[in-house]
Coordinates of C-alpha atoms in Angstrom, one line a residue:
L1 CA -1.7 36.0 190.0
R2 CA -3.6 35.9 186.7
G3 CA -0.8 34.2 184.9
W4 CA -0.4 31.7 187.7
I5 CA -4.1 30.8 187.6
W6 CA -3.9 30.4 183.8
K7 CA -1.0 27.9 184.2
I8 CA -3.0 25.9 186.8
M9 CA -6.0 25.8 184.4
L10 CA -3.8 24.4 181.7
G11 CA -2.2 21.9 184.1
L12 CA 1.2 23.4 183.6
S13 CA 3.6 22.8 186.5
H14 CA 7.1 24.0 187.1
H15 CA 8.4 20.7 185.7
D16 CA 6.9 21.7 182.3
V17 CA 8.9 24.9 182.1
S18 CA 12.5 24.4 181.1
A19 CA 15.0 27.2 180.9
S20 CA 17.5 25.2 179.0
C21 CA 14.9 24.1 176.4
Y22 CA 13.7 27.7 175.8
I23 CA 17.2 29.1 175.7
G24 CA 18.1 26.4 173.2
L25 CA 15.2 27.2 171.0
V26 CA 16.0 31.0 171.1
Q27 CA 19.6 30.3 170.3
R28 CA 18.6 28.6 167.1
G29 CA 17.6 32.1 165.8
S30 CA 15.3 32.9 163.0
S31 CA 13.0 30.1 162.0
P32 CA 11.8 29.5 158.4
M33 CA 8.7 31.6 159.3
D34 CA 10.7 34.5 160.7
A35 CA 9.8 37.0 157.9
K36 CA 6.1 36.2 158.3
I37 CA 6.3 36.5 162.0
R38 CA 8.0 39.9 161.9
N39 CA 5.4 41.1 159.5
D40 CA 2.7 40.2 161.9
T41 CA 4.4 41.3 165.2
A42 CA 5.1 44.8 163.9
R43 CA 1.3 45.5 164.1
T44 CA 0.4 43.6 167.3
M45 CA -1.7 45.7 169.7
T46 CA 0.2 48.8 168.6
T47 CA -2.6 51.1 170.0
D48 CA -2.4 49.6 173.5
V49 CA 0.0 51.7 175.5
A50 CA 0.2 49.3 178.5
F51 CA 1.0 46.4 176.2
S52 CA 3.6 48.4 174.2
E53 CA 5.3 49.4 177.5
Q54 CA 5.4 45.9 178.9
V55 CA 5.9 43.6 175.9
S56 CA 8.5 44.4 173.2
E57 CA 8.3 43.2 169.7
A58 CA 11.5 41.2 170.3
M59 CA 9.7 39.2 172.9
L60 CA 7.0 38.3 170.5
I61 CA 9.4 37.4 167.8
R62 CA 11.4 35.1 170.1
V63 CA 8.3 33.3 171.5
L64 CA 6.8 32.7 168.0
N65 CA 10.1 31.6 166.4
A66 CA 10.7 29.2 169.3
F67 CA 7.2 27.8 168.8
V68 CA 8.0 27.1 165.1
W69 CA 11.2 25.3 166.1
I70 CA 9.5 23.2 168.9
S71 CA 6.7 22.4 166.6
G72 CA 9.1 20.9 164.0
Q73 CA 8.0 23.1 161.1
G74 CA 10.5 22.4 158.3
P75 CA 12.2 24.9 156.0
S76 CA 9.6 24.3 153.2
P77 CA 6.2 24.3 154.9
T78 CA 3.7 22.3 153.0
P79 CA -0.1 22.3 153.2
T80 CA -0.5 19.7 156.0
D81 CA -2.4 19.7 159.2
E82 CA 0.7 19.9 161.4
L83 CA 0.9 22.6 163.9
G84 CA 3.0 25.6 163.0
Y85 CA 2.9 29.3 162.7
V86 CA -0.3 30.8 161.2
Q87 CA -1.4 34.4 160.9
G88 CA -3.1 35.6 164.0
M89 CA -0.8 33.6 166.3
N90 CA 1.0 36.8 167.2
V91 CA -2.2 38.2 168.7
L92 CA -2.8 35.0 170.6
A93 CA 0.6 35.1 172.2
A94 CA 0.2 38.7 173.3
P95 CA -2.0 38.1 176.4
F96 CA 0.3 35.4 177.7
L97 CA 3.3 37.8 177.5
M98 CA 1.2 40.5 179.2
V99 CA 0.6 38.3 182.3
L100 CA 3.7 36.1 182.5
P101 CA 7.5 36.4 182.2
E102 CA 8.6 35.5 178.7
M103 CA 9.8 32.0 179.3
E104 CA 6.7 31.0 181.2
A105 CA 4.5 32.7 178.6
F106 CA 6.1 30.6 175.9
F107 CA 5.4 27.3 177.6
T108 CA 1.9 28.3 178.7
F109 CA 1.1 29.6 175.2
S110 CA 2.4 26.4 173.6
R111 CA 0.4 24.2 176.0
F112 CA -2.7 26.3 175.2
L113 CA -2.4 25.8 171.5
W114 CA -1.4 22.1 171.6
Q115 CA -4.0 20.9 174.0
W116 CA -6.9 23.4 174.1
C117 CA -7.3 24.6 170.5
P118 CA -5.0 22.6 168.1
L119 CA -7.5 23.0 165.2
Y120 CA -7.2 26.7 165.4
V121 CA -3.4 26.7 164.5
Q122 CA -3.3 23.9 161.9
S123 CA -2.4 25.2 158.4
S124 CA -6.0 24.6 157.3
L125 CA -7.5 26.6 160.2
K126 CA -10.2 24.0 160.3
G127 CA -11.3 24.9 163.8
V128 CA -11.6 28.6 162.9
H129 CA -13.8 27.7 160.0
C130 CA -16.0 25.6 162.2
G131 CA -16.2 28.4 164.7
I132 CA -17.4 30.8 161.9
K133 CA -20.1 28.4 161.0
L134 CA -21.1 28.1 164.6
V135 CA -21.4 31.9 164.9
D136 CA -24.1 31.7 162.2
M137 CA -25.8 28.7 163.8
C138 CA -25.9 30.3 167.2
L139 CA -27.1 33.7 165.9
R140 CA -29.8 32.0 163.9
T141 CA -31.1 30.3 167.1
L142 CA -30.6 33.2 169.5
D143 CA -31.7 36.1 167.3
P144 CA -33.4 34.9 164.1
E145 CA -34.4 38.4 163.2
L146 CA -30.9 39.8 163.2
F147 CA -29.7 36.6 161.4
G148 CA -32.3 37.1 158.8
F149 CA -31.5 40.8 158.4
L150 CA -27.8 40.0 157.8
M151 CA -28.6 37.1 155.4
G152 CA -30.8 39.5 153.5
K153 CA -27.8 41.7 153.1
G154 CA -25.7 38.7 152.0
L155 CA -23.7 38.8 155.3
T156 CA -22.6 35.6 156.8
A157 CA -20.2 35.3 159.7
S158 CA -17.4 34.4 157.2
M159 CA -17.5 38.1 156.1
Y160 CA -17.0 39.7 159.5
A161 CA -16.3 37.2 162.3
F162 CA -13.0 35.6 161.0
P163 CA -10.6 37.8 163.1
S164 CA -12.7 37.5 166.3
V165 CA -12.9 33.7 166.0
L166 CA -9.3 33.3 165.0
T167 CA -7.9 35.3 167.9
F168 CA -10.5 34.5 170.6
S169 CA -11.6 38.2 170.4
A170 CA -8.1 39.4 171.0
C171 CA -8.3 41.5 167.8
T172 CA -10.8 43.9 169.6
P173 CA -9.6 46.4 172.2
S174 CA -9.2 46.8 175.0
L175 CA -6.6 44.4 176.5
P176 CA -7.9 44.7 180.1
E177 CA -11.4 43.8 179.0
L178 CA -10.0 41.0 176.9
L179 CA -8.1 39.5 179.8
K180 CA -11.4 39.4 181.8
L181 CA -13.0 37.4 178.9
W182 CA -10.0 35.1 178.8
D183 CA -10.2 34.6 182.6
F184 CA -13.8 33.4 182.1
M185 CA -12.9 31.2 179.2
F186 CA -10.0 29.6 181.1
A187 CA -12.5 28.7 183.8
F188 CA -15.4 27.6 181.6
G189 CA -14.0 26.9 178.1
F190 CA -12.7 28.8 175.1
H191 CA -15.6 27.6 173.0
L192 CA -17.5 30.4 174.7
N193 CA -15.8 32.9 172.5
I194 CA -18.4 32.0 169.8
L195 CA -21.1 33.2 172.2
F196 CA -19.0 36.2 173.1
I197 CA -19.1 37.2 169.4
V198 CA -22.8 36.8 169.2
A199 CA -23.1 38.9 172.4
Q200 CA -21.1 41.7 170.9
L201 CA -23.6 41.7 168.0
A202 CA -26.5 41.9 170.5
L203 CA -24.9 45.0 172.1
V204 CA -24.8 46.9 168.8
R205 CA -28.0 45.2 167.4
D206 CA -29.9 48.5 167.1
D207 CA -27.1 50.1 165.1
I208 CA -26.8 47.1 162.8
M209 CA -30.5 47.0 162.1
A210 CA -30.7 50.7 161.4
S211 CA -27.7 50.7 159.1
S212 CA -27.8 50.7 155.3
S213 CA -24.3 49.2 155.4
P214 CA -24.0 47.0 158.5
I215 CA -20.7 45.5 157.3
R216 CA -19.0 48.7 158.4
I217 CA -20.2 48.1 162.0
L218 CA -19.5 44.4 161.9
R219 CA -15.9 44.7 160.7
K220 CA -15.0 47.0 163.5
L221 CA -17.0 46.1 166.6
P222 CA -16.9 48.5 169.6
A223 CA -14.4 48.0 172.4
L224 CA -15.0 45.0 174.5
R225 CA -17.1 45.2 177.6
A226 CA -16.7 42.1 179.6
D227 CA -19.4 43.0 182.1
A228 CA -21.9 43.2 179.3
I229 CA -20.7 40.3 177.1
I230 CA -20.4 37.6 179.8
P231 CA -24.0 37.8 181.0
L232 CA -25.3 37.6 177.5
A233 CA -23.2 34.6 176.7
I234 CA -24.3 32.8 179.9
V235 CA -27.9 33.3 179.2
S236 CA -27.5 32.3 175.6
I237 CA -26.2 28.8 176.5
K238 CA -29.7 28.0 177.9
K239 CA -31.3 28.6 174.5
L240 CA -28.9 26.3 172.5
S241 CA -29.7 22.7 171.8
P242 CA -27.5 20.1 173.5
H243 CA -26.2 19.1 170.0
V244 CA -25.1 22.7 169.1
H245 CA -23.5 23.1 172.6
E246 CA -21.6 19.9 172.1
L247 CA -20.4 21.1 168.7
L248 CA -19.2 24.3 170.3
V249 CA -17.2 22.5 172.8
R250 CA -15.7 20.0 170.4
H251 CA -14.8 22.3 167.5
L252 CA -11.6 23.4 169.1
Y253 CA -10.0 20.0 169.0
D254 CA -12.2 17.4 167.2
D255 CA -11.7 17.4 163.5
T256 CA -14.9 15.4 162.9
V257 CA -16.9 18.5 163.7
A258 CA -16.1 19.9 160.3
D259 CA -17.7 16.9 158.6
E260 CA -20.8 17.3 160.8
L261 CA -21.1 20.9 159.9
G262 CA -20.6 20.3 156.2
I263 CA -17.4 22.3 156.0
H264 CA -14.7 21.5 153.5
V265 CA -11.5 23.5 154.0
T266 CA -8.8 24.0 151.3
H267 CA -5.2 25.0 151.9
Q268 CA -5.1 27.5 149.1
H269 CA -6.4 30.4 151.1
P270 CA -7.1 30.8 154.8
G271 CA -10.5 32.1 154.1
T272 CA -11.5 29.5 151.5
L273 CA -14.5 27.6 152.7
E274 CA -17.2 25.6 151.1
R275 CA -20.5 25.7 152.9
D276 CA -23.9 24.0 152.7
D277 CA -26.0 26.9 154.1
S278 CA -29.2 27.9 152.4
P279 CA -30.5 31.4 152.7
F280 CA -32.7 32.1 155.7
R281 CA -34.9 35.2 155.7
T282 CA -37.4 36.3 158.2
Q283 CA -40.8 37.5 157.0
Q284 CA -41.8 39.3 160.2
R285 CA -39.8 41.7 162.3
R286 CA -39.5 40.7 166.0
N287 CA -38.0 42.3 169.0
L288 CA -34.7 41.2 170.6
P289 CA -35.4 37.7 172.0
A290 CA -36.5 37.9 175.6
L291 CA -33.7 35.9 177.1
M292 CA -31.1 38.1 175.5
K293 CA -33.0 41.2 176.4
D294 CA -33.0 40.2 180.0
A295 CA -29.2 39.6 180.0
R296 CA -28.6 42.9 178.2
N297 CA -30.7 44.7 180.8
V298 CA -28.4 43.3 183.5
A299 CA -25.5 44.8 181.6
F300 CA -27.3 48.2 181.5
L301 CA -27.9 48.6 185.2
P302 CA -27.9 52.2 186.5
G303 CA -24.4 53.7 186.4
R304 CA -23.5 51.6 183.3
R305 CA -23.4 53.4 180.0
R306 CA -25.2 51.9 177.0
P307 CA -23.1 51.3 173.9

């Protein structure tokens, strides 16, 4: 049922799924990116038993090589903004293979990348870099104390949020909780992943603020808890300005957002990013903002364990 609903949300009908097309792509064999694909698929969700039992590495390899072929990626990839295989795409394909048969997963996955988040899979990863900047912007608005604390440690989102932005939080276990978050994003927009990341920070806020080395917490966030993350994200939207909310929505597909955010991406390294931020430091400690505290309290109703 979940996979069927995802297809409906993407506007994918049975006319868009072609067995002959997929079989033809698979029969072409290894794409020019096969070595890179295999290097990535070998470590895709290896700790998730249910995923390992249901989705084989061979399935991932076939889907990703087929995507390279259908995207027209040539034998000598050049630094262009054409869609092709980029690191992290293996993790993005995994949920689709978990909820759909392989062939349908391929076409659903491809439609998702082409139409919903094309800037996340261009060679420049422009959309990802915009997402990282938006994590900082949203955190600064929603929790200026935590933002100031992290800035005081020299920690911007580019130092810890890249995997979570790139994979729409699929880099963090567990898969069942991730699927709940993706259900919500299929219904209301994948731009909400940025607020999900901020919500995850709110859930471990006390630990971060008490740590002498918060980067250790930030680089390995606790397992996802959809019932806690979603309420925080919902209430956060009310605090954002209309302009920031518009940037959130558009950054997945509109390449002019990078210019508006002052971001200049190079092709030399996926993490290379020029930014126009200036340090922001708070002079006075404040409590967790009221709107986020209320949402967090909803997540901690009796019978639910605090993180």
